[in-house]
Amino acid sequence: MAIVPVINKIDLKNADPERVESQIEKVFDIPCEECIRISAKLGINIEEVLRAVVERIPPPAASIDEPFKALVFDSTFDHYRGVVANIALFGGRVKKGDKIVSAYLGKTYEVNELGLLRPAEHPTQKLFAGQVGYIIAGMKDVKEAQIGDTLYLQEHPVETLPGFKPAKAMVFAGMYPMDQSEYPALRSAIERLTLNDSSVTVQRDSSMALGAGWRLGFLGLLHMEVFNQRLEQEYNASVIVTAPTVPYKAVLSSPKLIKEHGSEEITVVNPSLFPDRAVVSEYLEPMVLGTILTPDSYTGKIMTLALNRRGIQQNMVYIDDQRVMMKYLFPLNEIVVDFYDLLKSMSSGYASFDYENAGYQAADLIKMNILLNGEPVEELITIVHRERAYNMGKAMCERLKDSIPRQMFEVAIQAAIGSKVIARETIKAFRKNVLAKCYGGDITRKMKLLKRQAEGKKRMRRIGNVEVPKDAFINVLKRKEK
Amino acid sequence: MIRMMRHALHAGRGALCLRSFSETRGEVIEDVLQRTDSARLTNEASLYVHWPYCLRRCSYCNFNKYIPRENNDHMMTECLQRETETLLQLSQVSCITSVFFGGGTPSLAHPSTIAAVLETVSRQANLSDTAEVTLEVNPTPVGRSKLEDFFHAGVNRFSIGVQSLQDEDLKVLGRDHSPQQALLTVAEARRLCPGRVSVDVMFGRPKQSVESWENELSELLRVCDDHVSLYQLTLERGTQLFKQVLEGEVTLPTEEETAEMYLCARKTLHQHGLLQYEVSNFARQNAVSHHNRSYWKGTQYIGVGPGAHGRFVPVGEGGVLREARTQTLEPDIWMREVQQKGHATRRRIQLSHLELLEEVLVMGMRMTEGIDHKHWELFSPQLGLHEVFGTSSDVQELLQRGQLILDERGLRCSWEGLALLDSLLPALLVELERRVSLRLQEDEHAKGQTNRTSNTR
């Protein structure tokens, strides 16, 4: 792969192109001389870049005489014309009317329209190997044009282009409407948003606390946040976002269950379906390899944070006299909520973080229950690593304590693993709850208050003998405010 | 009693109410007139008269009170009379069962004001010689000196705002009298109306402890008469005390301590024969407040004066539903409106059948005797207490926990339940609403059926 290193913003006062060039050489092994220093703002040296692209980057190695073979690298949805797939041809040619096949789905389509991107769509009759353009072939769903897919002519099947893996969701979040009456509106909003974003995985889900909703999978936390924001801003949807959960796996040991699920290894996404220890030979949690770049003055703090998050250091190297690059193996669920934010804030924004999928590892996972006066609350079942159980349990108990009103008896809120209680909060009982004076004007006021309480009572849930407002669970489940 | 009769007011205090009563102090025997019970609902009312002026503002008070810039007593008196007349006519009641002068500081008014209002009442309706006439008293030396004149004007019960027997506390509360002055006032009142003096005390005050409260109670019990009202200090937004607490200048006892104060006070008063008959009211020798009891019994009351509240059926206008009425708050504006229209009613809201029942329930449960079946029947002839509450699982739970009692007598709180009344009421209200709406639906449905059958004939 040819790389043209370009250093931008040399117009800035504190620009130090020499230092950057030597960093590039150290990290990427690219000689300083190849770097082109530009200022896009002032238009300096832009010509150089274009020239370098022409000179240094090899033309696509593709032959028109080979059978047609194209890579789908993006897709959008047009209401009138259907799916528009952006393709790069690696061989052969294609024209209107040709019958093409998607390697991923095995479905056949007829080419309706194709053309180049300049950058607007510029329809043509044919596309040839080496060109990049768009194609419209009667696909109705963006999922039919998966990024990384290979297209070929029906009569000439080819080997799929390498490196195709369906975009894998790494971060999950539960999304529920504020009120079940808003479910249809939210459903259509999510449908429309995912039309143009095929990398979001959508699964119907329901929770006893929050009603019907979805478990959405995103490529990353940022992806999720952008999606959420778009939901609120573009579609006026008000959404309850629950803490993202990661896809744990369990290796079943019970033959009956293996048969039931169709395989030995299953993915567990819904905590209440977490298989018991007795039928499992091991639990697995997804891991990531995280790369942290930071000025060395923050190294200590960051190493502490990483350690806190069950990170195991793989590598640490100074990339120049001031900056450190560290590689850590993290359990995915330790970084999906707020790791990035913490990293940024403790390094005044100078540290950077990137991560990639690093498979699964055995983990000591447990199912944690929340009990109200001994009665388990199904909606609040959480899968958590044994080391995290206490903190998580305590936090949930505290949040619940703030959300449940006092009753005429004591309320014990407990977090438990199996029968062992690991955290507890108590809500004291009322010893006195009666208005002292009730004459004249007080009566009207009191009646209003009591009627409101009576209304609220109708909407409360009974868990055992405890009355719980509907939004108590939302408060426990939703993501912590930044 | 006899003395009061001798001091009976001039002509106008016409015929006695259609009730028989015994000679024992204040006791009225509900008797043979059950058959006219439902008529009694609109036939009688109690009267509340509000004197809005105070010399100072107590730090905790959020009542409708004003410090007058000039002396408006004369005009205020005239307007009180006028509004009394108008509203009595509007209500068409033939009998006023009790009168209560509250405020503000009613004891600041001239005794002739009291006499004038009572006279106006007598002109419009029957006001028995033995009807309870209460005056709230601020126990300053001035207040004390006027007691006898008030008595001659027709007052036969005094409610003395003692609040506290600790000098320091009185200052924190913003009161303008000393404990000694209060005690002297109580003594004078007892001289004039033996057995008909009530003392108001407050607990949950800043810096109070359960122990100091116990001691204070003992001291009080040595000198009080046969009626005590115990009020928990409640922080109301907009008061000076609220601000002080918010800013950390003043700290109130914890909820635990206050609950303890209430519970031990109930016990202590009981030991001294003062039986609790309502959340905050205790009496012996049957010296209950008839006026307040009529609130809790859901009977009609007419509110006269700035900010006064009333609940009655405006029969004079052809009304059939009971209304919740409030008079204009501000004295100057109130006076103007009374002069223009005869009364200054600012708000009138009709109470639906359900709303009326809700009030009867909420108010009735404040009494230790609760609501008996006959009383409930007055307001809800079709749905009895057992029907409404007997089958609810929530209510069953409360019954089982021993906080609520539903038996052949009626519905009431237990001793423990009374302290937690506001936690019990929502469940009762939910059930009441359910039953009444259900019955309403059934009635509509039945009406529809009969209409249909009659149409097909």
Short mmCIF file of N, CA and C in Angstrom, two decimals, chain B residues 70 87 93 125 150 165 331 434 448 455:
data_model
loop_
_atom_site.label_atom_id
_atom_site.label_comp_id
_atom_site.label_asym_id
_atom_site.label_seq_id
_atom_site.Cartn_x
_atom_site.Cartn_y
_atom_site.Cartn_z
N GLU B 70 -53.16 51.22 58.27
CA GLU B 70 -54.05 52.15 58.97
C GLU B 70 -55.14 51.33 59.64
N LEU B 87 -73.92 35.63 52.41
CA LEU B 87 -73.65 34.21 52.23
C LEU B 87 -74.65 33.33 52.97
N VAL B 93 -79.35 28.32 54.84
CA VAL B 93 -79.38 27.46 56.03
C VAL B 93 -80.29 28.08 57.07
N ALA B 125 -80.33 33.44 60.66
CA ALA B 125 -80.54 32.01 60.92
C ALA B 125 -80.62 31.80 62.42
N PHE B 150 -64.76 39.98 75.34
CA PHE B 150 -65.10 39.02 74.28
C PHE B 150 -66.17 38.06 74.79
N LEU B 165 -43.56 26.94 75.64
CA LEU B 165 -43.35 27.51 76.96
C LEU B 165 -41.89 27.90 77.17
N PRO B 331 -57.26 42.03 51.98
CA PRO B 331 -58.32 42.73 52.71
C PRO B 331 -58.89 43.94 51.99
N ARG B 434 -62.49 4.06 41.95
CA ARG B 434 -62.83 2.89 41.14
C ARG B 434 -64.29 2.50 41.32
N GLY B 448 -79.56 3.12 29.93
CA GLY B 448 -79.62 2.84 28.51
C GLY B 448 -80.55 1.69 28.21
N ASN B 455 -88.46 1.96 24.60
CA ASN B 455 -88.65 2.40 23.21
C ASN B 455 -89.26 1.33 22.33
#
